[in-house]
Short mmCIF file of C-alpha atoms in Angstrom, two decimals:
data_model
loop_
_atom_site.label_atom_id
_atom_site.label_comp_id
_atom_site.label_asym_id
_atom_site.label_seq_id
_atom_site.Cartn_x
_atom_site.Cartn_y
_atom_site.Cartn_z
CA UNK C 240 -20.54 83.79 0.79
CA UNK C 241 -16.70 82.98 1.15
CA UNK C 242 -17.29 80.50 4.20
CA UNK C 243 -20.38 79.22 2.15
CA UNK C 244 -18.01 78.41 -0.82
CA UNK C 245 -15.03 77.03 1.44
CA UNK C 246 -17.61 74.90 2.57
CA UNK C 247 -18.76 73.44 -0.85
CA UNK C 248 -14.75 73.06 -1.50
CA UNK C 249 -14.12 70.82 1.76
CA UNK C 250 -17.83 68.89 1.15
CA UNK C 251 -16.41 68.02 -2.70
CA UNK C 252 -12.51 67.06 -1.11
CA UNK C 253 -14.10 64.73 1.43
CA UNK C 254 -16.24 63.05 -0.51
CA UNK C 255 -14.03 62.00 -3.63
CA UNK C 256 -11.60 61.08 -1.10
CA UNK C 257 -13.37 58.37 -0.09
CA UNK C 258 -12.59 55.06 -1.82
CA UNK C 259 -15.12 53.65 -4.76
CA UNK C 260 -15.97 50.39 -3.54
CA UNK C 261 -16.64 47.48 -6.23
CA UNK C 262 -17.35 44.32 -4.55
CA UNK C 263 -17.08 41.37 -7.54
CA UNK C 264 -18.63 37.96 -6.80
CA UNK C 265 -18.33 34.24 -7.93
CA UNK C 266 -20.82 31.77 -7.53
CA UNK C 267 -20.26 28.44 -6.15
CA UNK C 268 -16.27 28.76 -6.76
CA UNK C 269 -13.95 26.21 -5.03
CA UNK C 270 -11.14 28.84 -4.04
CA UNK C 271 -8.30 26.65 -4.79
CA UNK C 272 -9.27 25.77 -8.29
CA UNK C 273 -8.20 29.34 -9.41
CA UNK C 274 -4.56 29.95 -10.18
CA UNK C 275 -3.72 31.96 -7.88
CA UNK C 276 -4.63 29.42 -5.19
CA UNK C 277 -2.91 26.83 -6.27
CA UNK C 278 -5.30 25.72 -9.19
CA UNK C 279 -4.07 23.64 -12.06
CA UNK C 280 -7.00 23.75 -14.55
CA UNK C 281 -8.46 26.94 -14.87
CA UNK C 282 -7.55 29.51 -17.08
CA UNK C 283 -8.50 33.08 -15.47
CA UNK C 284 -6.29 35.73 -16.28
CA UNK C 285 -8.61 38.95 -15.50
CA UNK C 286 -8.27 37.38 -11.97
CA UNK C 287 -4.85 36.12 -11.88
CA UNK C 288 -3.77 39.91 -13.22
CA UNK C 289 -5.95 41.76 -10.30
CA UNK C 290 -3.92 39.63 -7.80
CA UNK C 291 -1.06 41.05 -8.95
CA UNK C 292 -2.44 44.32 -8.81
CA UNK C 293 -3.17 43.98 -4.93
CA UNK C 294 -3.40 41.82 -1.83
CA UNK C 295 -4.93 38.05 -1.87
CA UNK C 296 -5.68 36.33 1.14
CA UNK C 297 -4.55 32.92 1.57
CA UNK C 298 -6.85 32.47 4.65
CA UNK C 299 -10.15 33.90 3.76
CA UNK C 300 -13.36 32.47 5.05
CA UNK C 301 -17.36 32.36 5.20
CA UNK C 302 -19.13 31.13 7.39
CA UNK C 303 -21.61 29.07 5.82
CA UNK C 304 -21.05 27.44 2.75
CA UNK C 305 -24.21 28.16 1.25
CA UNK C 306 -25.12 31.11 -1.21
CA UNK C 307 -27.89 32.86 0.89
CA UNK C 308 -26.77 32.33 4.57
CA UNK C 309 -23.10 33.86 3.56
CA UNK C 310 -24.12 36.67 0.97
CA UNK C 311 -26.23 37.80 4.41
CA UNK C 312 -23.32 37.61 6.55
CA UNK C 313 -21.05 39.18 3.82
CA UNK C 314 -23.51 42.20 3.89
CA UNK C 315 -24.36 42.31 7.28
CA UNK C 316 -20.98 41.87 8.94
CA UNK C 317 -22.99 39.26 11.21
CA UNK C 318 -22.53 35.87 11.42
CA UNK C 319 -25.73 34.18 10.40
CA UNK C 320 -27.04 33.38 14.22
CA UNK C 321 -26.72 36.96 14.52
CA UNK C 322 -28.47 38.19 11.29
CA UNK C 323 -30.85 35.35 10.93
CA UNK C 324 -29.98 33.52 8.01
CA UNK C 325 -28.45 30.45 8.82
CA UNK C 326 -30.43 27.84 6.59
CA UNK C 327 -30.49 28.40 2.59
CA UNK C 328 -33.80 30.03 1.24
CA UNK C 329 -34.68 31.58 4.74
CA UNK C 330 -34.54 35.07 5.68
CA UNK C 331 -32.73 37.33 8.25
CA UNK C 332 -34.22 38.27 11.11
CA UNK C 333 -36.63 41.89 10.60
CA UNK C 334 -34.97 45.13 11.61
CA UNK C 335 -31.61 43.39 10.16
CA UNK C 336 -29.12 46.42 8.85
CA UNK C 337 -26.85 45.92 5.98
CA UNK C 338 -24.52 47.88 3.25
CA UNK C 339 -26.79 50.29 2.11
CA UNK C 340 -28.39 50.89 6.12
CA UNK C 341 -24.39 51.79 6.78
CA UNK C 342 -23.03 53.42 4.02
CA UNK C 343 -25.87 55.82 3.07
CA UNK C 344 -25.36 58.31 6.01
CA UNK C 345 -21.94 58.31 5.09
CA UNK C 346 -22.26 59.75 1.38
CA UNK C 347 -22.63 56.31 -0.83
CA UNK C 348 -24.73 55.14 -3.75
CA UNK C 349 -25.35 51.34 -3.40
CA UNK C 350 -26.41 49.10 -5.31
CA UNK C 351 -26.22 45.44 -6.34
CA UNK C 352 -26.31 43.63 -9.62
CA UNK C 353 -26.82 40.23 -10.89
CA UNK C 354 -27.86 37.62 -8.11
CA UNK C 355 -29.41 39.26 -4.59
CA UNK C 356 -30.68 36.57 -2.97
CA UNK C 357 -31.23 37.62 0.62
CA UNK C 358 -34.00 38.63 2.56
CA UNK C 359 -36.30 40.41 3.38
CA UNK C 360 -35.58 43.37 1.01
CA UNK C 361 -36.27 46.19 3.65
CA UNK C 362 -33.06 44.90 5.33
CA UNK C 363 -31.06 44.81 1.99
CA UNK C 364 -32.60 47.70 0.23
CA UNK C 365 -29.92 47.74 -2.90
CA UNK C 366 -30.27 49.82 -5.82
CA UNK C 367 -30.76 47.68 -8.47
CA UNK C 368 -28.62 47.90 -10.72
CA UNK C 369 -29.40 46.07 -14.70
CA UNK C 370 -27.73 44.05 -16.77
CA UNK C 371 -26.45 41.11 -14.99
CA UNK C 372 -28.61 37.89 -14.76
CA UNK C 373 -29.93 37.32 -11.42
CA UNK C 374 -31.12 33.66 -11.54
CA UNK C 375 -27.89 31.29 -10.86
CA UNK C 376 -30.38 28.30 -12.69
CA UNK C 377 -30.85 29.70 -15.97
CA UNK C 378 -30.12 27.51 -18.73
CA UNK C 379 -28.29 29.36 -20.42
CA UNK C 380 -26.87 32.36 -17.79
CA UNK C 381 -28.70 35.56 -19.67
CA UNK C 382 -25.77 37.71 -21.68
CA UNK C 383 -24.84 40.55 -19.26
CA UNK C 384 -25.22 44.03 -20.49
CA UNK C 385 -22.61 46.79 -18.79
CA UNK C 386 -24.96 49.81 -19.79
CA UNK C 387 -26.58 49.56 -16.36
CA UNK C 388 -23.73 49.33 -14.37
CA UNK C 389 -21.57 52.18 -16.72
CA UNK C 390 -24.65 54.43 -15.57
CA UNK C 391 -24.38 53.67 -11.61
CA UNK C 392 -20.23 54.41 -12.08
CA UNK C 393 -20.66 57.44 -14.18
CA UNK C 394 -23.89 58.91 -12.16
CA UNK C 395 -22.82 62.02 -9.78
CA UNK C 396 -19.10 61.19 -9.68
CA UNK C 397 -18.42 63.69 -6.79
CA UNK C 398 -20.19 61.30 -4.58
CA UNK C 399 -18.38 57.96 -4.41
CA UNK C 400 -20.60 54.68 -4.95
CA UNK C 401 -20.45 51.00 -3.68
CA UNK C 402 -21.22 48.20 -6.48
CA UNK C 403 -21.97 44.91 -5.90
CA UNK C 404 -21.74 42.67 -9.08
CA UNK C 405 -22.90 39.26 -8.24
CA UNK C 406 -21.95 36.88 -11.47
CA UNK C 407 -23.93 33.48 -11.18
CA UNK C 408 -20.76 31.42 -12.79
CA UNK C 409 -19.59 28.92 -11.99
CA UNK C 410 -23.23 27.50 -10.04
CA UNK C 411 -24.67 24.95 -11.87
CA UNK C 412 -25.60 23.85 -14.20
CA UNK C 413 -22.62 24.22 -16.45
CA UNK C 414 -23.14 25.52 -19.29
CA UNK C 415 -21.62 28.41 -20.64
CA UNK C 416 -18.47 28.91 -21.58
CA UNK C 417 -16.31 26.43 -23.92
CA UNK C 418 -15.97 23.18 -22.09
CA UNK C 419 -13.61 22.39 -25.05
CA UNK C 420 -10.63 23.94 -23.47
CA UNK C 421 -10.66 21.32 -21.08
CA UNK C 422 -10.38 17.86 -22.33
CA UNK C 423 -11.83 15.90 -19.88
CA UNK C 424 -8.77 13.02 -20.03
CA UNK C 425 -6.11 16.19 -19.37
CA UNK C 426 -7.76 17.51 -16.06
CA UNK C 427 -5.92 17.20 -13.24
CA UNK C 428 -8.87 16.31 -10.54
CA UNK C 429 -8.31 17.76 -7.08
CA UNK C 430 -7.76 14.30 -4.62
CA UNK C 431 -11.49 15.05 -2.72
CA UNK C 432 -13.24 14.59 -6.04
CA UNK C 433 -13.84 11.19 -7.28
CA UNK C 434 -11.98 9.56 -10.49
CA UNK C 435 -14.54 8.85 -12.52
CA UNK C 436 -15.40 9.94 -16.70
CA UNK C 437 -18.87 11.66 -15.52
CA UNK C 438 -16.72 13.20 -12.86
CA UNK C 439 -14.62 14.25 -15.33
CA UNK C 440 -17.22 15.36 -17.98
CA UNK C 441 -18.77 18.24 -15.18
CA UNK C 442 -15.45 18.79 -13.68
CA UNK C 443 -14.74 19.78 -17.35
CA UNK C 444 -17.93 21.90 -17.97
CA UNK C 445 -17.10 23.37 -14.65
CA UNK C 446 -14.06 24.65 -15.48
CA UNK C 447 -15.35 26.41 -18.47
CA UNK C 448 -17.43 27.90 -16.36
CA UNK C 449 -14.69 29.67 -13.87
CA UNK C 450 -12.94 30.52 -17.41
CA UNK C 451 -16.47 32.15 -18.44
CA UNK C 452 -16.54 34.21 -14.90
CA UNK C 453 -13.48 35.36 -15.28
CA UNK C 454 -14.15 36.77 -18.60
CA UNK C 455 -16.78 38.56 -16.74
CA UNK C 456 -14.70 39.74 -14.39
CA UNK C 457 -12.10 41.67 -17.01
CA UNK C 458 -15.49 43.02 -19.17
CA UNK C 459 -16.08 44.51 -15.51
CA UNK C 460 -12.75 45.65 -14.58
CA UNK C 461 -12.18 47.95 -18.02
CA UNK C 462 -15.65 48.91 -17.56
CA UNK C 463 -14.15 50.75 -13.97
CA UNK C 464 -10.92 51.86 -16.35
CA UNK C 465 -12.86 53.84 -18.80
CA UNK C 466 -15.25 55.44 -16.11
CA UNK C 467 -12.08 57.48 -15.02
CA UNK C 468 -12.46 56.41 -11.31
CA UNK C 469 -10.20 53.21 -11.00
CA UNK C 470 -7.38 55.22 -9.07
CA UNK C 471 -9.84 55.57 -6.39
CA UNK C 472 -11.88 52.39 -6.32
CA UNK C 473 -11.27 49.57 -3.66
CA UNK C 474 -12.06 46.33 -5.90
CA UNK C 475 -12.80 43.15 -4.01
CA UNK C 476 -13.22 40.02 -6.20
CA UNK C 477 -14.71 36.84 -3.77
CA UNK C 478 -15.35 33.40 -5.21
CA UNK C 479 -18.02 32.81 -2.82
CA UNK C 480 -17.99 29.11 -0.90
CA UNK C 481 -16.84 25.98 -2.77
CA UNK C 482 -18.34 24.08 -5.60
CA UNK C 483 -21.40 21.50 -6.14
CA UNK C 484 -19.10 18.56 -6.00
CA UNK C 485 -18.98 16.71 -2.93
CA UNK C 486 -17.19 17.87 0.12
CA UNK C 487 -16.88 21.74 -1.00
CA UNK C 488 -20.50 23.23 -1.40
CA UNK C 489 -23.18 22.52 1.88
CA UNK C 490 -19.97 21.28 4.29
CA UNK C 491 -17.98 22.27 6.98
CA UNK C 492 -14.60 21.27 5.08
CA UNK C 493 -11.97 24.01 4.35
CA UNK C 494 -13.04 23.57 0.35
CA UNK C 495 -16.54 24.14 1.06
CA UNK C 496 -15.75 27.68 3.73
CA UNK C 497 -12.37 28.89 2.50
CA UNK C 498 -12.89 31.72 -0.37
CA UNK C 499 -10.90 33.87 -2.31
CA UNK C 500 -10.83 37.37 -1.00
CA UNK C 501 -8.34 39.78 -3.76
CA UNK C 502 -8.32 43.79 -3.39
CA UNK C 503 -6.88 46.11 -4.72
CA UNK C 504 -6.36 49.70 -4.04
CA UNK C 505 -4.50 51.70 -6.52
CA UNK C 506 -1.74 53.98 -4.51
CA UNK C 507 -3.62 52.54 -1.03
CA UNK C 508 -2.94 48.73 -1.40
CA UNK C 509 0.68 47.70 -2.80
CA UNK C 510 0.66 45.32 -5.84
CA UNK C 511 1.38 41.68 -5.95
CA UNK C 512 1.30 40.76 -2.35
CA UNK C 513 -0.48 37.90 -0.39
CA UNK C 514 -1.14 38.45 3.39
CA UNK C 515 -1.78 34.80 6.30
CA UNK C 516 -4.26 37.77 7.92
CA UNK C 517 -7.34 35.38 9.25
CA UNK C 518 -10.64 37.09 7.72
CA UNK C 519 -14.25 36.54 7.81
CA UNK C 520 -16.83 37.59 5.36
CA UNK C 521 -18.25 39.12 8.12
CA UNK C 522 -15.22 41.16 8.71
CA UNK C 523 -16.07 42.84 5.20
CA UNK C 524 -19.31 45.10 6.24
CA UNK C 525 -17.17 47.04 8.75
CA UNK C 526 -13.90 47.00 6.90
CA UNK C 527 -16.07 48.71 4.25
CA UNK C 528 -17.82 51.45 7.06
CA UNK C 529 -14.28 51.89 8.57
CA UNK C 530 -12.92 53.14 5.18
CA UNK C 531 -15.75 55.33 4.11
CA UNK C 532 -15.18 56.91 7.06
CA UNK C 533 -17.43 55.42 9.50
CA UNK C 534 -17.27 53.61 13.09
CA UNK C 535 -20.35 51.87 13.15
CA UNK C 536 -21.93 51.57 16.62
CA UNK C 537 -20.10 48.93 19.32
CA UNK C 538 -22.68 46.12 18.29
CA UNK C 539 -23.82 46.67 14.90
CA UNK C 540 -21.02 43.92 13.84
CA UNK C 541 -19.90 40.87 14.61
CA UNK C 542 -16.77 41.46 12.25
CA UNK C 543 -13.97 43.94 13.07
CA UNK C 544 -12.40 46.17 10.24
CA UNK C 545 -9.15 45.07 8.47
CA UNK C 546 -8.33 47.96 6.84
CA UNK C 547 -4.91 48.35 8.36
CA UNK C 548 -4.30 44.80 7.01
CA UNK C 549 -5.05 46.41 3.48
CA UNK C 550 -2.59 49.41 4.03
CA UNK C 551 -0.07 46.99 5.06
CA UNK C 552 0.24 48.30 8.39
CA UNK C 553 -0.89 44.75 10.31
CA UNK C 554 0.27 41.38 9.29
CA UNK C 555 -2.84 39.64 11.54
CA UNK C 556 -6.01 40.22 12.13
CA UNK C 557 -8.45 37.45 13.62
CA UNK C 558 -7.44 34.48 15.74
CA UNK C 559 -9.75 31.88 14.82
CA UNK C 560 -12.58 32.15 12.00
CA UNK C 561 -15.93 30.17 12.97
CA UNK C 562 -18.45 27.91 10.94
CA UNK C 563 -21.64 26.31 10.81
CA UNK C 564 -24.07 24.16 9.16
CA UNK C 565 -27.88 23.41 8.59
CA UNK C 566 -28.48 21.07 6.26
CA UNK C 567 -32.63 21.46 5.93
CA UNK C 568 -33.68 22.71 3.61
CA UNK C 569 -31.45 20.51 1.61
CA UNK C 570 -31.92 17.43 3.17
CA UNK C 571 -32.44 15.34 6.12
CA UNK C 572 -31.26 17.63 9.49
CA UNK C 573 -27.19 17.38 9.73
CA UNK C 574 -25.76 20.12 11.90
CA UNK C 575 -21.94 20.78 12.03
CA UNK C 576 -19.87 23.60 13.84
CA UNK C 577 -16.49 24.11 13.28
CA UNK C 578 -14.08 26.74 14.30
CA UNK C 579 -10.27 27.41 12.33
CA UNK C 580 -7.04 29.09 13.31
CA UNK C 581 -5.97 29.11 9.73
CA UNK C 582 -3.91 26.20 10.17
CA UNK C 583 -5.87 23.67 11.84
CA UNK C 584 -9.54 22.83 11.86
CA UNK C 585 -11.97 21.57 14.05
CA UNK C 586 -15.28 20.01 13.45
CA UNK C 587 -17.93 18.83 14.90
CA UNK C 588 -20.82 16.71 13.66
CA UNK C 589 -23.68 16.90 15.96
CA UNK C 590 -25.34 13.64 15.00
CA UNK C 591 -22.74 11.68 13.76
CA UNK C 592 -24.64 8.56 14.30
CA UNK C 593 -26.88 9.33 11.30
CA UNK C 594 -26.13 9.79 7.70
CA UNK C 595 -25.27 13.03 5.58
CA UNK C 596 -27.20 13.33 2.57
CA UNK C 597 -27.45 16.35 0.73
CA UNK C 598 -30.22 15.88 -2.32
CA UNK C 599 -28.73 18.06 -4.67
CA UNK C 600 -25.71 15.90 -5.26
CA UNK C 601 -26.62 12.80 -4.27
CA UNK C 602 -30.50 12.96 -5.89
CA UNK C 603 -32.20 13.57 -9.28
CA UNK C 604 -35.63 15.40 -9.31
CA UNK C 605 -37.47 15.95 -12.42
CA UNK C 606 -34.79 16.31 -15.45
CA UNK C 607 -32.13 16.57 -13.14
CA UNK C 608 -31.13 20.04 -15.05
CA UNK C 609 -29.81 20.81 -11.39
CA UNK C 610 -28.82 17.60 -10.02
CA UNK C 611 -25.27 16.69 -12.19
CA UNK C 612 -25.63 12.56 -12.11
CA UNK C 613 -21.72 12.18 -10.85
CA UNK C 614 -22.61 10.79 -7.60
CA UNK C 615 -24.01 7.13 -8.62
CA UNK C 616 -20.73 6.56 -10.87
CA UNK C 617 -19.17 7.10 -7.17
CA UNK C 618 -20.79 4.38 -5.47
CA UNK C 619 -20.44 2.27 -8.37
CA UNK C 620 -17.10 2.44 -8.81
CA UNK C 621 -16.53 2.40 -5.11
CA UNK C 622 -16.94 -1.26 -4.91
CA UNK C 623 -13.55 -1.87 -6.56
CA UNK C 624 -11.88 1.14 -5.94
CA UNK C 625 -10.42 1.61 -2.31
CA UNK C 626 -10.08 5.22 -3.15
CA UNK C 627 -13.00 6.06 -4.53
CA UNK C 628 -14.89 4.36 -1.93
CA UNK C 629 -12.96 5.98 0.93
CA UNK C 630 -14.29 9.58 -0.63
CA UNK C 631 -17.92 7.92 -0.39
CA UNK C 632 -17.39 6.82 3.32
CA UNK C 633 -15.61 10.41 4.05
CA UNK C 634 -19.00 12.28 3.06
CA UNK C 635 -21.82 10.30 4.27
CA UNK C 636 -20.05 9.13 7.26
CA UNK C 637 -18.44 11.12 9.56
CA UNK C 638 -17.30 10.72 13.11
CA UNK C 639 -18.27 13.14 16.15
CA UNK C 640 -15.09 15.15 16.05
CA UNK C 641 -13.05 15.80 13.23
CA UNK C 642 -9.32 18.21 13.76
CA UNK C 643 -6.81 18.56 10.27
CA UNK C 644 -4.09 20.47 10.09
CA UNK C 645 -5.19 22.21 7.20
CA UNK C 646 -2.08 23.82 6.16
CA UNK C 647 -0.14 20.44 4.95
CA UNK C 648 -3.45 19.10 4.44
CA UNK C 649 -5.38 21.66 2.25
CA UNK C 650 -7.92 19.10 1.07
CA UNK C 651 -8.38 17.67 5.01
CA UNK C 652 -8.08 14.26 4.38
CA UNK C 653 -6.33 12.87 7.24
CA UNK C 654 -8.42 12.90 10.60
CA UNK C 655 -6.18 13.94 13.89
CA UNK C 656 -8.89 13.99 16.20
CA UNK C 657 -7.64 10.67 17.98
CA UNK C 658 -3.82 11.33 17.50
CA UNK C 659 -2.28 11.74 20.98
CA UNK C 660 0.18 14.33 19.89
CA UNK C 661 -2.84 16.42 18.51
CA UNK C 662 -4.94 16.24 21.71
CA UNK C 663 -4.08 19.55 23.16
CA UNK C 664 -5.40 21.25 19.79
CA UNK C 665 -8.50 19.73 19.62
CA UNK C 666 -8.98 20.81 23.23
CA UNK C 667 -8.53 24.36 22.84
CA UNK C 668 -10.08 24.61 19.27
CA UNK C 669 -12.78 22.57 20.72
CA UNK C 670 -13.10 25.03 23.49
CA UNK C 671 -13.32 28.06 21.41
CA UNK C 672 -16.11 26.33 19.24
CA UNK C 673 -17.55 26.11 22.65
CA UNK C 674 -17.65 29.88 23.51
CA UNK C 675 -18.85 31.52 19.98
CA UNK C 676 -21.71 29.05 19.89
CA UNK C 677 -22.55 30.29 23.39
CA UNK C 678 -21.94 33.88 22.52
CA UNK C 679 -24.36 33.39 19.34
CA UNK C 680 -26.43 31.72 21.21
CA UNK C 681 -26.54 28.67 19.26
CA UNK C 682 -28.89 25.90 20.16
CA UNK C 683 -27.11 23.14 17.75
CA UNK C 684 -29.70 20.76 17.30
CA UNK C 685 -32.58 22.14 17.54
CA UNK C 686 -31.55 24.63 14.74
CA UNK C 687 -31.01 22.29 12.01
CA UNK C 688 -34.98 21.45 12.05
CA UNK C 689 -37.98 22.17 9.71
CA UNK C 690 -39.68 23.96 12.12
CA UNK C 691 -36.78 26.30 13.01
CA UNK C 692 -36.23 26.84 9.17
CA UNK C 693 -40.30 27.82 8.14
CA UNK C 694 -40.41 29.83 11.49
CA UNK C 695 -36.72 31.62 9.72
CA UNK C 696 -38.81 32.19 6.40
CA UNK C 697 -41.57 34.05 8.26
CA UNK C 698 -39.11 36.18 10.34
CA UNK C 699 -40.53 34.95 13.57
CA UNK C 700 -37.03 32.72 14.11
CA UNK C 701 -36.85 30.14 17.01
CA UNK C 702 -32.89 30.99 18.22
CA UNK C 703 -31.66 32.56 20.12
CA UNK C 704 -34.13 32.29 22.93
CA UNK C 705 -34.95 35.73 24.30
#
């Protein structure tokens, strides 16, 4: 009986020493229009006081800067050859593990709130969790409800839990919060966005939007506060990839993969720092695993664990972080690769002979609820407007190669890839582009097709070749 009860004693220790895990997401948030980036215009304080709470990452990264194919890699801990999902509104390949597959053995509750968005559900098999909206289209977002996610906190607290809250702020369209707040005259427009007033306008509504998530964000955060368990929860807020405005959202630029990645760790994680630690969303899955007390088997990840990062105990972590894109289903076939160090970027356009169009931005359908009309003020006011029309040129024309150097160039406007000086870097970036998309077995091309995507939705996908 007294080995029986020393038992009990040791099961109850070990499990409420592992961490809590809240995982907070953005939607469609460009990372350096918050604050603590570097923003100018939005107002989030819930977010701006968790970084000071914790660790931020100045050099945080999908690898797809679309909603579906990096939510699947952020789950995963594969990059989206691996898992599957490398087009939007596909599917990962069956058999596919994620969160719940690896924390569940290891003592965790999961589940997921608000926006899920991945497929199919056997490999993704999330409690879910009410009370959150879970379409990022409604017009308006649904008013979130914290009843659901107070339950899944409060439910058998000797066993610790992992909560996803996907928000669906700031993806268009832009409507809620108070657009008010940001005159559209007084915004300070980021130098890859157009000058124009229906620029400004969205840019506007947008911002209200981040101010609106943010708001979410706090609600969430006292939520964890009053459940008692915040001394032993790892939070991780993300903002996702960048923004619908052109050259964030659907492109290999550093606005469109570069995300915010803030977590803190109460007693684990020391307050108000910022760490040049190179991380992937697929470096998340096994972090996650490695500090619930896992190892996860040699190849169940393409990400490695950066927990020591979080304990301060490793300034670095990966050398180079890696990107793609597929541009069906959202227009006509435009594949790009790229590959960073964290200070300069490569890309490569695979058919840089043809154009980029993306129909979302550049397109109306219907009422156009989805489709903000910013884009034809571009090309109109390109024809007297060097500037503007230089920003046109930059995203529907784009050379073969493309290298920045990304740190005194955030925005990745000035193209090295033919500077002498800056030949040895794009050979060796260039080279390691080379080996991951051999390692994932990437085809290039013949990825970015319709035929590659349908055979994706049906889980029968083309790539790699067996």
């Amino acid at each position: 009986m007294g080995f029986l009860l020393w038992l009990l004693i040791v099961s109850t220790v070990s499990a409420q020493a592992k961490p809590n895990i809240l995982l907070i997401l953005a939607d469609d948030c460009t990372y350096n229009d918050l604050p603590v980036y570097g923003g100018v215009n939005a107002k989030t304080p819930n977010i701006d006081s968790l970084a000071s709470q914790g660790l931020t990452f100045n050099r945080a990264y999908v690898s797809e800067a679309i909603c579906q194919p990096c939510r699947a890699e952020l789950y995963t801990g594969q990059y989206p050859m691996r898992n599957g999902c490398a087009w939007n509104h596909s599917a990962s390949r069956p058999g596919t593990r994620s969160l719940p597959h690896h924390l569940a053995p290891l003592g965790y509750r999961i589940g997921l709130a608000g926006k899920s968005h991945v497929l199919p559900e056997a490999s993704f098999p999330f409690e879910s969790v009410p009370g959150f909206d879970p379409s990022c289209v409604r017009n308006p977002t649904q008013a979130h409800d914290l009843a659901g996610a107070r339950e899944f906190m409060g439910r058998k607290q000797d066993e610790p839990f992992c909560l996803v809250i996907a928000l669906v702020d700031p993806h268009v369209p832009w409507v809620m919060g108070d657009a008010t707040k940001y005159p559209p005259k007084k915004i300070q427009l980021p130098p890859n966005i157009a000058d124009t007033p229906k620029t400004r306008d969205d840019f506007s509504r947008y911002l209200a939007e981040i101010t609106y998530m943010d708001g979410q964000v706090g609600e969430i955060l006292s939520l964890l506060k009053e459940s008692g368990q915040e001394q032993n929860t790892l939070v991780l807020f993300s903002s996702e990839q960048g923004s619908q405005f052109p050259g964030n959202k659907w492109t290999n630029w550093d606005t469109g993969l570069h995300t915010a990645l803030i977590a803190r760790w109460p007693g684990q994680i020391l307050p108000g720092q910022r760490t040049d630690a190179l991380v992937q969303y697929a470096d998340v899955a096994p972090t996650l695993v490695d500090l619930a007390g896992g190892k996860g088997s040699e190849n169940a990840f393409d990400g490695q664990s950066f927990a020591a990062v979080l304990r301060g105990e490793k300034k670095d972590h990966r050398a180079f972080a890696y990107g793609l894109h597929n541009n069906i289903p959202e227009g006509p076939a435009y594949p790009i690769r790229t590959v960073t160090d964290g200070e300069y970027r490569y890309i490569r356009n695979l058919t840089p002979n043809d154009l980029y169009v993306e129909k979302h931005i550049m397109g109306i359908q219907g009422n156009g609820a989805l489709n903000n009309a910013y884009w034809p003020t571009w090309v109109n006011f390109a024809s007297d407007n060097p500037a503007i029309y230089a920003l046109v040129k930059r995203y529907v024309l784009r050379p073969a190669e493309e290298v920045y150097h990304t740190a005194s160039d955030p925005f990745e406007r000035i193209n090295l890839a033919d500077d002498p000086p800056h030949r040895a870097i794009r050979t060796r970036l260039a080279g390691e582009l080379d080996r991951w998309l051999l390692e994932q077995g990437d085809p290039g091309i013949p990825q970015d097709t319709k035929e590659a995507h349908q055979a994706a939705k049906r889980g029968e996908h083309l790539f790699p070749k067996p």
